[in-house]
Coordinates of C-alpha atoms and ligand atoms in Angstrom, one line a residue:
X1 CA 0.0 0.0 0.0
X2 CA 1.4 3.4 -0.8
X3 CA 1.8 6.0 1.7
X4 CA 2.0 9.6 0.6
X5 CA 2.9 12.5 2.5
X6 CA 3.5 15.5 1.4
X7 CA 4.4 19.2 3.3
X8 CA 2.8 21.5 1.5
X9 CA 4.1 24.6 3.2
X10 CA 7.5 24.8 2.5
X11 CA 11.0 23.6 0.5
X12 CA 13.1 21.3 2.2
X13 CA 16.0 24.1 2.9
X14 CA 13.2 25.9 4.7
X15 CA 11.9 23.1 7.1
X16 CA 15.3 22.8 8.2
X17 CA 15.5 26.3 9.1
X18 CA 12.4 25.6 10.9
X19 CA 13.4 22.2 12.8
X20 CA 16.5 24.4 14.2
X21 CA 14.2 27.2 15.0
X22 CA 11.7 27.3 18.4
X23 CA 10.0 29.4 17.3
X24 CA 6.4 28.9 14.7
X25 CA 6.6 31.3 12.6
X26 CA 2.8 31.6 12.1
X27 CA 1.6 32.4 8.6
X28 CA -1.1 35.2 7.7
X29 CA -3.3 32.8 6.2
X30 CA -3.3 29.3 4.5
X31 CA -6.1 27.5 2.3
X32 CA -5.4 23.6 1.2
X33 CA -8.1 21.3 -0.6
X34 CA -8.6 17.7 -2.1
X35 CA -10.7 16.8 -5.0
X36 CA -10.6 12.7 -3.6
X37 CA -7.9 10.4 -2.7
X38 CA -8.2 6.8 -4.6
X39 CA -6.7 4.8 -7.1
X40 CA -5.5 7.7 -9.1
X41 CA -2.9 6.1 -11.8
X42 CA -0.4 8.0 -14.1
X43 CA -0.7 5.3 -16.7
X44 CA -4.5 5.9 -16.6
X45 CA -4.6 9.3 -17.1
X46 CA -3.6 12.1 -20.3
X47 CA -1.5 14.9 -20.0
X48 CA -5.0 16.6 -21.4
X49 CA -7.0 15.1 -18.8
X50 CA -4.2 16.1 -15.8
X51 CA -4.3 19.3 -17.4
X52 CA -8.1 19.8 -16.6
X53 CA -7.6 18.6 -13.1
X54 CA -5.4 20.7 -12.4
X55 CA -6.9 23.7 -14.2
X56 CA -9.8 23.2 -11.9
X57 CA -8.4 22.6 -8.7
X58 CA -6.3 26.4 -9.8
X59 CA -9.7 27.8 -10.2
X60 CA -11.5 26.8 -7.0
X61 CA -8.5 27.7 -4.9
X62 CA -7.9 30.7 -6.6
X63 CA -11.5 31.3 -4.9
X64 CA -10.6 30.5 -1.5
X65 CA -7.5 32.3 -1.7
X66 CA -9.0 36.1 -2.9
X67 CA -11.4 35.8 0.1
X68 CA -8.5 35.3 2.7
X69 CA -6.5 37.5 1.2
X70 CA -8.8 40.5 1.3
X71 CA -9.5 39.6 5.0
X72 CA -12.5 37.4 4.4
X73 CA -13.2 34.6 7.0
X74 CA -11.9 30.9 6.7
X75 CA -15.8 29.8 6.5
X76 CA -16.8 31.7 3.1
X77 CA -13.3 30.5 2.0
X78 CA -14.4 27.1 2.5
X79 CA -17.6 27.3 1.3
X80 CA -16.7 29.4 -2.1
X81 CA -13.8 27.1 -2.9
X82 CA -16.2 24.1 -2.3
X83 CA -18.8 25.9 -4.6
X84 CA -16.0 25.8 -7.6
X85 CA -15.4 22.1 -7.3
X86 CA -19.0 21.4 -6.7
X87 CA -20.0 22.4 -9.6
X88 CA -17.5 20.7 -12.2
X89 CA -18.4 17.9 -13.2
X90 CA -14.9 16.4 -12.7
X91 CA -15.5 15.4 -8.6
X92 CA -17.5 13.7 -6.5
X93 CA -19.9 16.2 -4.7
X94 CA -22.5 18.5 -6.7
X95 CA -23.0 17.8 -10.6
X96 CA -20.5 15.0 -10.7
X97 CA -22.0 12.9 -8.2
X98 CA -21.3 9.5 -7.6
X99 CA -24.9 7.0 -8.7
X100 CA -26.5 4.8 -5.6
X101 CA -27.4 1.2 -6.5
X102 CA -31.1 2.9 -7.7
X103 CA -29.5 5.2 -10.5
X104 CA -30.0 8.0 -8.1
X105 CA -27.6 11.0 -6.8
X106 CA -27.9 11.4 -2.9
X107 CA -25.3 14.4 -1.6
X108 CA -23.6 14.6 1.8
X109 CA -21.7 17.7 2.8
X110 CA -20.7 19.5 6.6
X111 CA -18.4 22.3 7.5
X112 CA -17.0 23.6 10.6
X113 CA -15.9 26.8 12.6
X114 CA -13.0 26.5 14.1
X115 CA -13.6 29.7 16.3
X116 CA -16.7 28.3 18.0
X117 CA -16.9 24.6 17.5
X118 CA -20.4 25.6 15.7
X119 CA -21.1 22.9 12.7
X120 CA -23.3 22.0 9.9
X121 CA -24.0 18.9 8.1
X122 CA -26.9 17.5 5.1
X123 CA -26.9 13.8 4.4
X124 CA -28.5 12.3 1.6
X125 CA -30.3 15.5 -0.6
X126 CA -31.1 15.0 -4.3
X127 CA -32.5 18.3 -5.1
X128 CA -29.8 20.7 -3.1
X129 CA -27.5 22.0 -6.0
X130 CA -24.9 22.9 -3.5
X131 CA -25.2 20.6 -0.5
X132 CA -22.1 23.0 1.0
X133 CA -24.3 25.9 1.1
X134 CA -27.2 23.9 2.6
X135 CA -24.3 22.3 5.6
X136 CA -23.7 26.2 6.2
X137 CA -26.8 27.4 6.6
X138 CA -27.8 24.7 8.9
X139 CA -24.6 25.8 10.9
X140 CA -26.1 29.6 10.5
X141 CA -29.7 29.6 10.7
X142 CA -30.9 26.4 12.8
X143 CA -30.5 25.2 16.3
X144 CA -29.3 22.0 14.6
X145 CA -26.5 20.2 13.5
X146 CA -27.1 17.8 11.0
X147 CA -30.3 17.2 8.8
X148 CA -31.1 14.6 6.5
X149 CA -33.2 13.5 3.4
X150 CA -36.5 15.7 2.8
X151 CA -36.9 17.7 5.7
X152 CA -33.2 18.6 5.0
X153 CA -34.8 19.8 1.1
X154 CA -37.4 21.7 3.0
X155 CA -35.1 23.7 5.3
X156 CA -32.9 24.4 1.6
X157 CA -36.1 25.8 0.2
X158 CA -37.1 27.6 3.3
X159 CA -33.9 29.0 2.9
X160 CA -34.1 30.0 -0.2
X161 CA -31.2 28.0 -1.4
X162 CA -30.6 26.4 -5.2
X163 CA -32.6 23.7 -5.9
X164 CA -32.4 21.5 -9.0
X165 CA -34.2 18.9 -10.5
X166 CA -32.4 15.7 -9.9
X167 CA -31.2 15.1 -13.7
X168 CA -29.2 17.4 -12.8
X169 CA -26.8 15.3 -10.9
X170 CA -26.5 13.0 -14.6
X171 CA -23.4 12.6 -15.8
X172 CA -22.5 9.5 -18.4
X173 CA -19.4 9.0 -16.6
X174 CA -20.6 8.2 -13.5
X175 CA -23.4 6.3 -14.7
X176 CA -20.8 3.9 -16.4
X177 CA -19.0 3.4 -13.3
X178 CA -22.2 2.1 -11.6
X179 CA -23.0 0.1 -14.4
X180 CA -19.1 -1.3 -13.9
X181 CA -19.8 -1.9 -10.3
X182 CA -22.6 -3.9 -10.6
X183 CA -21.8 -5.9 -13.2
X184 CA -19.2 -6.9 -10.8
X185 CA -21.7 -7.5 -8.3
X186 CA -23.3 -9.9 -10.1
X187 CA -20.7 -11.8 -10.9
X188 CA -19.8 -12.0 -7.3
X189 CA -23.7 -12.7 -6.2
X190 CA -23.9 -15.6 -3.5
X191 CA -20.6 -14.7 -2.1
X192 CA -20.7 -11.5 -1.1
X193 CA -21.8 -13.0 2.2
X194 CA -17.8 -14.0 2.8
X195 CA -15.8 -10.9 4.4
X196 CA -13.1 -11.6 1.6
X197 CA -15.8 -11.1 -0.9
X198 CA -17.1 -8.1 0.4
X199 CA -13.2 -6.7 0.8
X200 CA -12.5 -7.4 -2.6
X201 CA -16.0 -6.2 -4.0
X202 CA -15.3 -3.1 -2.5
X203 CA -11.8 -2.7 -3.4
X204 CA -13.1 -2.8 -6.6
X205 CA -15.7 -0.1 -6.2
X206 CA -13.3 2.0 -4.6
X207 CA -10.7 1.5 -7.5
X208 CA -13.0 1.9 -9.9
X209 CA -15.5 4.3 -8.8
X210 CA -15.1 5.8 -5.7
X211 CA -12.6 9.2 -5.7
X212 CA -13.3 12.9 -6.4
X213 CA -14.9 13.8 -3.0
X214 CA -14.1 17.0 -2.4
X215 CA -12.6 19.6 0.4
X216 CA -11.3 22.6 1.9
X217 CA -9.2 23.8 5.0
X218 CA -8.8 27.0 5.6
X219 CA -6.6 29.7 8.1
X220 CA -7.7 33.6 7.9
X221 CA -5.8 36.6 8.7
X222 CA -7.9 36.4 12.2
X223 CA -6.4 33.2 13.3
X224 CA -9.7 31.4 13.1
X225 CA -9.7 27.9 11.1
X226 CA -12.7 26.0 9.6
X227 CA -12.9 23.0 7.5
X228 CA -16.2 21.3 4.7
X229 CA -16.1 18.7 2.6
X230 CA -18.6 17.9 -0.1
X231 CA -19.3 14.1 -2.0
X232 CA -21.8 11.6 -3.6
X233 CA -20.4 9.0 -1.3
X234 CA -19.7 5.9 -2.4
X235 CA -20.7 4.5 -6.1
X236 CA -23.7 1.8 -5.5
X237 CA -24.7 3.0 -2.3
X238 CA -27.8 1.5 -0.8
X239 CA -30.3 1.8 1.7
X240 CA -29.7 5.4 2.6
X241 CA -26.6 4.9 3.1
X242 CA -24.5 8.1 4.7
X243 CA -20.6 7.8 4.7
X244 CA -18.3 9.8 6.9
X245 CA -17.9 13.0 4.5
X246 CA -21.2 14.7 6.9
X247 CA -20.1 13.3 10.0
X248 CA -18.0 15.7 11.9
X249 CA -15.1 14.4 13.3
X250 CA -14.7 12.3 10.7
X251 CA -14.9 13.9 7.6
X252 CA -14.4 17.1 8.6
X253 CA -13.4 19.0 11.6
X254 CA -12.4 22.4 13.0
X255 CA -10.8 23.6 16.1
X256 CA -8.7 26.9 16.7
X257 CA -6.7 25.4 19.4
X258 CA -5.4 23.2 16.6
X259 CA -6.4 22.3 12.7
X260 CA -9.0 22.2 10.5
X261 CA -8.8 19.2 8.3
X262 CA -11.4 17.4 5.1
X263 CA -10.9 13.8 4.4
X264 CA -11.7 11.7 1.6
X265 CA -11.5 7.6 1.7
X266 CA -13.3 4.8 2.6
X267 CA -16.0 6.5 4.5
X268 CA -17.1 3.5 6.5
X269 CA -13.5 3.1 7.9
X270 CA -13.0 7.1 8.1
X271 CA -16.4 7.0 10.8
X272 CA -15.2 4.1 12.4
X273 CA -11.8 5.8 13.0
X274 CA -13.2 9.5 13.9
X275 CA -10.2 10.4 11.7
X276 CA -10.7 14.4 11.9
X277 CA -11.4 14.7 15.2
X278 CA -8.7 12.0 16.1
X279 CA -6.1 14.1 14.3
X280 CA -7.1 17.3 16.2
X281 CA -7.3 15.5 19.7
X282 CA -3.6 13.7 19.5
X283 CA -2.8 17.7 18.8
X284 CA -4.8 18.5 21.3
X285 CA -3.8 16.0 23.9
X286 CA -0.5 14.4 23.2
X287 CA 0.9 17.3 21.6
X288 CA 1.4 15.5 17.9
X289 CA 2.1 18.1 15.6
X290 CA -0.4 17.9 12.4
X291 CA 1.7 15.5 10.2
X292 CA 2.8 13.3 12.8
X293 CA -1.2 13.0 14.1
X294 CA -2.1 12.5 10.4
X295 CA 0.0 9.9 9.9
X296 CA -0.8 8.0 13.4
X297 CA -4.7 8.2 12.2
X298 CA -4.2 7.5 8.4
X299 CA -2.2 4.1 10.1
X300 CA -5.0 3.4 12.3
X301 CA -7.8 3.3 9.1
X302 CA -4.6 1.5 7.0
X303 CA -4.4 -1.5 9.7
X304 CA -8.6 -1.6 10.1
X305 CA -8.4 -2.4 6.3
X306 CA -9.6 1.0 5.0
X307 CA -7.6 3.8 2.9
X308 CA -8.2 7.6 1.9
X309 CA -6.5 11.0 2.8
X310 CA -7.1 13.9 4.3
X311 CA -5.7 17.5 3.9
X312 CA -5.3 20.1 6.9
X313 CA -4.2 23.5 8.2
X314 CA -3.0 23.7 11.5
X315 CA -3.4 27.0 13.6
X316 CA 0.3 28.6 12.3
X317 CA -0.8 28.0 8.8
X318 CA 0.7 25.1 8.3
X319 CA -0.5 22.6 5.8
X320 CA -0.6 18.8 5.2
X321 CA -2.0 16.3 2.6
X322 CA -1.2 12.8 3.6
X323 CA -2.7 9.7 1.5
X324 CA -2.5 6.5 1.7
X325 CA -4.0 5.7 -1.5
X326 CA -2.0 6.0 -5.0
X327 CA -3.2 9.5 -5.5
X328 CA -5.5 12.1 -4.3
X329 CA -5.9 15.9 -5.7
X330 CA -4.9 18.3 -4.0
X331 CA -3.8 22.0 -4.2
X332 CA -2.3 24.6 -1.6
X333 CA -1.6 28.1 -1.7
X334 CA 0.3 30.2 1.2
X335 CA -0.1 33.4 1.8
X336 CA 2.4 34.6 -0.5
X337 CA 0.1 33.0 -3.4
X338 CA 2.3 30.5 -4.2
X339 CA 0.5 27.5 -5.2
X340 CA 1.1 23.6 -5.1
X341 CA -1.2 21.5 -7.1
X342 CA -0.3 17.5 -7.1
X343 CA -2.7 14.3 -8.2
X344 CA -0.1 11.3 -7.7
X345 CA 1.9 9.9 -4.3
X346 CA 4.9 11.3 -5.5
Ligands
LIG1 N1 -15.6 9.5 2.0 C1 -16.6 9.4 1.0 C2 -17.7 8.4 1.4 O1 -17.3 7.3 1.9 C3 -16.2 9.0 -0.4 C4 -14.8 9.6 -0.8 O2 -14.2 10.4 -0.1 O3 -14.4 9.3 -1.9 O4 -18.9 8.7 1.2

């Protein structure tokens, strides 16, 4: 299994620099984002193709970026940048959602404020054409946390929020992958009842089907963090199925005292592991700086059998993207506007 890890704040003459130093320098702001972590192959992709990723992933920072510089809050941040990918149809939240096992598009999204612990979260909308925006206003304008199905729809319209009819969500590509994945079923039907089955059925969703969730992290020039993440969960999905992508704490979570981080994987292993809020705690607790607490969590969903990545800011601006997965997208930018953008584990 691969392991990626890469530091997205600074050259490797600078992080000595910093390893001598005791003092964090703490930057002015920071914004990091993933578009999925999965089984993201050079040999599968085109130079053309990358060159769309990337173009995107550019663009929906680019976003996130202008608000922080002009002293906008990590939360709009977040929730613009999330907009951008949302909207392609390249990822796995908004208009490129994944299909469920009924040829049907049911979106999961939350974000979080670092500076309060407030959060908001939607599971399973088909109509919502921006489930971010619906997670935030639920943070905003409701005494609640976390709504689900139709009476989160209602709240959307009450809110006045972009709604869609849910053809909206088509896109052939995806549609083929969930005609891929149950072909497979069905040649594995009467087995699936074997764990070893199951494992390998859904390795083979997850190779095939499964990345382009999407996410944000986020540090503004007022210190205050917050995290969202956006996704059609998981390719064949059934039976109202939710994944970890609206659970906060474990795929998404924000805390000033320490990081704000998004994750993309397997979500049944990513809820099983609290990955976000695990990350944040060891901070919090043990005093684990963020790569060494990504890496002890990303272990801890490698040895339960499950794989994914996460990217995160910590509260001096620093950022992380750690995989365990051949690839995930990703793109950084500092507050200098230099920008990183990478796909593989390289
Ligand atoms: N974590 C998402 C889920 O399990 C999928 C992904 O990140 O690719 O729903």
């Amino acid at each position: 299994m691969f392991f990626g890890c890469v530091d997205q704040t600074k050259t490797s003459e600078q992080k000595n620099n910093t390893e001598l130093s005791s003092e964090i320098k703490k930057a002015e702001f920071a914004i990091i984002i993933h578009g999925g972590a999965g089984t993201i192959l050079k040999q599968n992709m085109t130079p053309e193709k990358e060159a769309v990723y990337e173009a995107t992933l550019e663009a929906a920072i680019q976003v996130g970026y202008t608000i922080l510089k002009n002293g906008g809050t990590s939360l709009d941040a977040v929730q613009k940048t999330i907009n951008v990918m949302e909207d392609s149809p390249l990822f796995n939240a908004g208009k490129g959602a994944v299909f469920t096992n009924a040829e049907t598009n049911e979106l999961d999204a939350s974000i979080m404020d670092g500076k309060t612990l407030n959060a908001g979260a939607s599971a399973g909308t088909t109509t919502v054409k921006n489930p971010i925006d619906l997670a935030r206003a639920i943070m905003d304008n409701s005494p609640h946390v976390m709504m689900a199905g139709v009476g989160a729809e209602t709240f959307a319209k009450e809110q006045g929020l972009t709604l869609v009819d849910p053809s909206y969500f088509y896109t052939e590509n995806r549609l083929n992958s969930l005609q891929r994945v149950k072909a497979k079923e069905a040649e594995k039907k009467g087995k699936v009842d074997t764990e070893s089955a199951l494992l390998e059925f859904y390795d083979f969703d997850i190779q095939n089907a499964k990345f382009g969730t999407v996410g944000c992290a986020a540090l503004d020039k007022n210190g205050n963090l917050a995290a969202g993440t956006s996704t059609g969960g998981m390719t064949n999905k059934r039976y109202g199925r939710v994944g970890d992508a609206p659970i906060i704490g474990s795929g998404t979570y924000a805390n000033n005292a320490t990081c704000a981080i998004s994750s993309t994987g397997w979500g049944e292993y990513f809820i099983r592991a609290q990955v976000a809020h695990d990350i944040s705690a060891l901070m919090d607790y043990k005093g684990l700086d963020l790569k060494e607490a990504s890496k002890v969590v990303l272990d801890k969903v490698a040895k339960l059998g499950g794989d994914g990545g996460i990217v995160a800011v910590d509260k001096h601006g620093k950022m992380v993207a750690e995989f365990n997965t051949s690839g995930m997208y990703r793109a950084s930018m500092n507050d200098k506007g230099e920008l990183t953008i990478g796909i593989y584990n390289d």
